[in-house]
Amino acid sequence: VFAFMRYGQTAAAQMLVACNFTPVPRHGYRLGVPDAAAAQWREAINTDSRHYGGADLGNGMHTLHADPVPAHGCAHSLSLMLPPLATLVLIPA
């Protein structure tokens, strides 16, 4: 899994991008988010969507809440479902 955070001038302009380059779905995968980031996130792009010919695995239209669980050097994190061989783009909700 490869992930990075795109920082904007405001918290609303941030994006979290996660790529799962394995053929295995990752359920409950934790990605750290900075404290300044929004507490709620949503999936903006999922390359495994049925609209792109995928299996439609992912987090759907559900709002994801940052938990006070440390991960990747951050005090808060998201628990995600990462589809296999796909990329997710998450934005503040």
Short mmCIF file of N, CA and C in Angstrom, two decimals:
data_model
loop_
_atom_site.label_atom_id
_atom_site.label_comp_id
_atom_site.label_asym_id
_atom_site.label_seq_id
_atom_site.Cartn_x
_atom_site.Cartn_y
_atom_site.Cartn_z
N VAL A 1 0.85 -1.17 0.00
CA VAL A 1 0.00 0.00 0.00
C VAL A 1 0.90 1.23 0.00
N PHE A 2 0.53 2.19 -0.83
CA PHE A 2 1.23 3.46 -0.91
C PHE A 2 0.21 4.55 -0.63
N ALA A 3 0.51 5.47 0.26
CA ALA A 3 -0.43 6.54 0.59
C ALA A 3 0.33 7.85 0.78
N PHE A 4 -0.35 8.93 0.46
CA PHE A 4 0.22 10.24 0.73
C PHE A 4 -0.90 11.24 0.97
N MET A 5 -0.54 12.32 1.66
CA MET A 5 -1.47 13.39 1.99
C MET A 5 -1.12 14.60 1.16
N ARG A 6 -2.10 15.19 0.52
CA ARG A 6 -1.90 16.44 -0.20
C ARG A 6 -2.42 17.54 0.70
N TYR A 7 -1.54 18.45 1.09
CA TYR A 7 -1.91 19.54 1.98
C TYR A 7 -2.31 20.75 1.16
N GLY A 8 -3.39 21.41 1.56
CA GLY A 8 -3.83 22.63 0.90
C GLY A 8 -3.68 23.81 1.85
N GLN A 9 -4.13 24.95 1.39
CA GLN A 9 -4.05 26.15 2.23
C GLN A 9 -4.99 26.06 3.42
N THR A 10 -6.06 25.27 3.28
CA THR A 10 -7.00 25.06 4.38
C THR A 10 -7.19 23.56 4.56
N ALA A 11 -7.78 23.16 5.69
CA ALA A 11 -8.05 21.75 5.94
C ALA A 11 -9.01 21.18 4.90
N ALA A 12 -9.94 21.99 4.41
CA ALA A 12 -10.90 21.53 3.40
C ALA A 12 -10.24 21.25 2.06
N ALA A 13 -9.05 21.78 1.83
CA ALA A 13 -8.36 21.59 0.56
C ALA A 13 -7.41 20.39 0.58
N GLN A 14 -7.44 19.61 1.65
CA GLN A 14 -6.55 18.46 1.75
C GLN A 14 -7.14 17.25 1.04
N MET A 15 -6.26 16.34 0.63
CA MET A 15 -6.68 15.07 0.03
C MET A 15 -5.78 13.97 0.56
N LEU A 16 -6.37 12.82 0.79
CA LEU A 16 -5.63 11.62 1.18
C LEU A 16 -5.76 10.63 0.03
N VAL A 17 -4.63 10.19 -0.50
CA VAL A 17 -4.62 9.25 -1.61
C VAL A 17 -3.99 7.94 -1.12
N ALA A 18 -4.70 6.84 -1.36
CA ALA A 18 -4.21 5.51 -0.95
C ALA A 18 -4.29 4.57 -2.15
N CYS A 19 -3.18 3.91 -2.43
CA CYS A 19 -3.10 2.97 -3.55
C CYS A 19 -2.78 1.58 -3.00
N ASN A 20 -3.58 0.61 -3.37
CA ASN A 20 -3.33 -0.78 -2.99
C ASN A 20 -2.85 -1.50 -4.26
N PHE A 21 -1.57 -1.76 -4.34
CA PHE A 21 -1.00 -2.38 -5.53
C PHE A 21 -0.97 -3.91 -5.43
N THR A 22 -1.67 -4.47 -4.45
CA THR A 22 -1.72 -5.92 -4.29
C THR A 22 -3.07 -6.43 -4.78
N PRO A 23 -3.16 -7.73 -5.13
CA PRO A 23 -4.45 -8.28 -5.56
C PRO A 23 -5.35 -8.69 -4.39
N VAL A 24 -5.03 -8.22 -3.20
CA VAL A 24 -5.76 -8.60 -1.99
C VAL A 24 -6.45 -7.37 -1.40
N PRO A 25 -7.77 -7.44 -1.12
CA PRO A 25 -8.42 -6.31 -0.45
C PRO A 25 -7.89 -6.17 0.97
N ARG A 26 -7.79 -4.94 1.44
CA ARG A 26 -7.31 -4.65 2.79
C ARG A 26 -8.46 -4.08 3.61
N HIS A 27 -9.04 -4.90 4.47
CA HIS A 27 -10.15 -4.49 5.32
C HIS A 27 -9.61 -3.91 6.62
N GLY A 28 -10.15 -2.78 7.05
CA GLY A 28 -9.73 -2.17 8.31
C GLY A 28 -8.32 -1.61 8.26
N TYR A 29 -7.84 -1.23 7.10
CA TYR A 29 -6.49 -0.69 6.96
C TYR A 29 -6.45 0.72 7.56
N ARG A 30 -5.54 0.96 8.47
CA ARG A 30 -5.44 2.25 9.17
C ARG A 30 -4.45 3.16 8.46
N LEU A 31 -4.91 4.39 8.20
CA LEU A 31 -4.05 5.43 7.66
C LEU A 31 -4.13 6.64 8.57
N GLY A 32 -2.98 7.14 8.98
CA GLY A 32 -2.93 8.30 9.86
C GLY A 32 -3.33 9.57 9.13
N VAL A 33 -4.01 10.44 9.85
CA VAL A 33 -4.36 11.76 9.32
C VAL A 33 -3.89 12.80 10.33
N PRO A 34 -3.43 13.95 9.85
CA PRO A 34 -2.91 14.96 10.77
C PRO A 34 -4.01 15.54 11.65
N ASP A 35 -3.60 16.03 12.81
CA ASP A 35 -4.56 16.61 13.76
C ASP A 35 -5.33 17.77 13.15
N ALA A 36 -4.68 18.52 12.28
CA ALA A 36 -5.33 19.69 11.68
C ALA A 36 -6.35 19.29 10.61
N ALA A 37 -6.33 18.03 10.22
CA ALA A 37 -7.24 17.57 9.17
C ALA A 37 -8.67 17.49 9.70
N ALA A 38 -9.59 17.49 8.78
CA ALA A 38 -11.01 17.36 9.15
C ALA A 38 -11.24 16.03 9.86
N ALA A 39 -12.21 16.02 10.75
CA ALA A 39 -12.52 14.80 11.50
C ALA A 39 -13.33 13.82 10.66
N GLN A 40 -13.96 14.30 9.59
CA GLN A 40 -14.77 13.44 8.73
C GLN A 40 -14.25 13.50 7.30
N TRP A 41 -14.26 12.34 6.65
CA TRP A 41 -13.75 12.21 5.30
C TRP A 41 -14.77 11.46 4.45
N ARG A 42 -14.67 11.61 3.13
CA ARG A 42 -15.49 10.83 2.22
C ARG A 42 -14.67 10.46 0.99
N GLU A 43 -15.12 9.38 0.35
CA GLU A 43 -14.45 8.89 -0.85
C GLU A 43 -14.86 9.77 -2.03
N ALA A 44 -13.90 10.42 -2.66
CA ALA A 44 -14.19 11.23 -3.84
C ALA A 44 -13.97 10.42 -5.12
N ILE A 45 -12.94 9.57 -5.12
CA ILE A 45 -12.63 8.73 -6.27
C ILE A 45 -12.26 7.35 -5.78
N ASN A 46 -12.80 6.34 -6.44
CA ASN A 46 -12.45 4.94 -6.18
C ASN A 46 -12.29 4.27 -7.53
N THR A 47 -11.08 3.92 -7.91
CA THR A 47 -10.86 3.33 -9.23
C THR A 47 -11.41 1.92 -9.35
N ASP A 48 -11.89 1.34 -8.25
CA ASP A 48 -12.54 0.03 -8.30
C ASP A 48 -14.06 0.17 -8.45
N SER A 49 -14.54 1.37 -8.68
CA SER A 49 -15.97 1.61 -8.84
C SER A 49 -16.51 0.87 -10.06
N ARG A 50 -17.78 0.50 -10.00
CA ARG A 50 -18.41 -0.16 -11.14
C ARG A 50 -18.44 0.77 -12.35
N HIS A 51 -18.38 2.08 -12.10
CA HIS A 51 -18.36 3.06 -13.21
C HIS A 51 -17.09 2.94 -14.05
N TYR A 52 -16.05 2.36 -13.48
CA TYR A 52 -14.79 2.15 -14.19
C TYR A 52 -14.58 0.68 -14.52
N GLY A 53 -15.62 -0.14 -14.34
CA GLY A 53 -15.52 -1.57 -14.64
C GLY A 53 -14.98 -2.40 -13.49
N GLY A 54 -14.97 -1.84 -12.28
CA GLY A 54 -14.45 -2.55 -11.11
C GLY A 54 -15.52 -3.33 -10.37
N ALA A 55 -15.12 -3.88 -9.24
CA ALA A 55 -16.01 -4.71 -8.41
C ALA A 55 -16.82 -3.88 -7.42
N ASP A 56 -16.58 -2.58 -7.35
CA ASP A 56 -17.30 -1.67 -6.46
C ASP A 56 -17.00 -1.91 -4.99
N LEU A 57 -15.79 -2.38 -4.67
CA LEU A 57 -15.37 -2.48 -3.28
C LEU A 57 -14.87 -1.12 -2.84
N GLY A 58 -14.97 -0.86 -1.57
CA GLY A 58 -14.48 0.40 -1.05
C GLY A 58 -15.32 0.86 0.12
N ASN A 59 -15.36 2.16 0.33
CA ASN A 59 -16.04 2.74 1.47
C ASN A 59 -17.35 3.40 1.09
N GLY A 60 -17.68 3.38 -0.19
CA GLY A 60 -18.95 3.89 -0.67
C GLY A 60 -19.18 5.34 -0.30
N MET A 61 -20.42 5.66 -0.11
CA MET A 61 -20.81 7.03 0.20
C MET A 61 -20.85 7.29 1.71
N HIS A 62 -20.33 6.36 2.49
CA HIS A 62 -20.32 6.51 3.94
C HIS A 62 -19.33 7.58 4.36
N THR A 63 -19.70 8.34 5.37
CA THR A 63 -18.76 9.29 5.95
C THR A 63 -17.82 8.52 6.87
N LEU A 64 -16.54 8.74 6.70
CA LEU A 64 -15.53 8.09 7.53
C LEU A 64 -15.11 9.07 8.62
N HIS A 65 -15.03 8.59 9.84
CA HIS A 65 -14.68 9.43 10.99
C HIS A 65 -13.26 9.10 11.44
N ALA A 66 -12.45 10.13 11.63
CA ALA A 66 -11.09 9.94 12.15
C ALA A 66 -11.20 9.51 13.61
N ASP A 67 -10.50 8.43 13.94
CA ASP A 67 -10.49 7.90 15.30
C ASP A 67 -9.23 8.36 16.03
N PRO A 68 -9.28 8.52 17.35
CA PRO A 68 -8.08 8.88 18.09
C PRO A 68 -7.16 7.68 18.28
N VAL A 69 -6.83 7.03 17.18
CA VAL A 69 -5.95 5.86 17.17
C VAL A 69 -4.69 6.25 16.40
N PRO A 70 -3.53 6.26 17.05
CA PRO A 70 -2.30 6.66 16.36
C PRO A 70 -1.93 5.72 15.21
N ALA A 71 -1.47 6.31 14.12
CA ALA A 71 -0.98 5.54 12.97
C ALA A 71 -0.09 6.44 12.12
N HIS A 72 0.99 5.89 11.63
CA HIS A 72 1.91 6.58 10.72
C HIS A 72 2.37 7.93 11.28
N GLY A 73 2.62 7.99 12.57
CA GLY A 73 3.12 9.20 13.19
C GLY A 73 2.06 10.27 13.45
N CYS A 74 0.81 9.94 13.24
CA CYS A 74 -0.29 10.89 13.48
C CYS A 74 -1.12 10.41 14.66
N ALA A 75 -1.73 11.35 15.37
CA ALA A 75 -2.52 11.00 16.55
C ALA A 75 -3.89 10.42 16.19
N HIS A 76 -4.37 10.70 14.98
CA HIS A 76 -5.67 10.21 14.53
C HIS A 76 -5.49 9.40 13.25
N SER A 77 -6.46 8.51 13.01
CA SER A 77 -6.38 7.69 11.79
C SER A 77 -7.77 7.31 11.31
N LEU A 78 -7.82 6.86 10.06
CA LEU A 78 -9.04 6.35 9.45
C LEU A 78 -8.90 4.85 9.26
N SER A 79 -9.98 4.13 9.44
CA SER A 79 -10.02 2.70 9.15
C SER A 79 -10.71 2.54 7.79
N LEU A 80 -9.96 2.06 6.81
CA LEU A 80 -10.44 2.01 5.43
C LEU A 80 -10.55 0.60 4.90
N MET A 81 -11.39 0.45 3.90
CA MET A 81 -11.42 -0.76 3.09
C MET A 81 -10.73 -0.38 1.78
N LEU A 82 -9.54 -0.94 1.56
CA LEU A 82 -8.80 -0.65 0.33
C LEU A 82 -9.04 -1.78 -0.66
N PRO A 83 -9.68 -1.47 -1.79
CA PRO A 83 -9.92 -2.51 -2.79
C PRO A 83 -8.61 -2.96 -3.43
N PRO A 84 -8.57 -4.17 -3.97
CA PRO A 84 -7.35 -4.65 -4.60
C PRO A 84 -7.07 -3.91 -5.91
N LEU A 85 -5.79 -3.67 -6.16
CA LEU A 85 -5.33 -3.06 -7.40
C LEU A 85 -6.11 -1.79 -7.73
N ALA A 86 -6.25 -0.92 -6.74
CA ALA A 86 -7.07 0.28 -6.90
C ALA A 86 -6.48 1.46 -6.14
N THR A 87 -7.00 2.63 -6.46
CA THR A 87 -6.61 3.87 -5.79
C THR A 87 -7.86 4.56 -5.25
N LEU A 88 -7.75 5.07 -4.03
CA LEU A 88 -8.82 5.86 -3.41
C LEU A 88 -8.31 7.28 -3.21
N VAL A 89 -9.19 8.24 -3.44
CA VAL A 89 -8.92 9.63 -3.10
C VAL A 89 -10.00 10.03 -2.11
N LEU A 90 -9.56 10.43 -0.93
CA LEU A 90 -10.48 10.85 0.14
C LEU A 90 -10.33 12.35 0.37
N ILE A 91 -11.46 13.01 0.60
CA ILE A 91 -11.46 14.43 0.88
C ILE A 91 -12.25 14.68 2.15
N PRO A 92 -12.01 15.82 2.83
CA PRO A 92 -12.81 16.14 4.02
C PRO A 92 -14.29 16.24 3.66
N ALA A 93 -15.13 15.71 4.52
CA ALA A 93 -16.59 15.72 4.26
C ALA A 93 -17.19 17.04 4.71
#
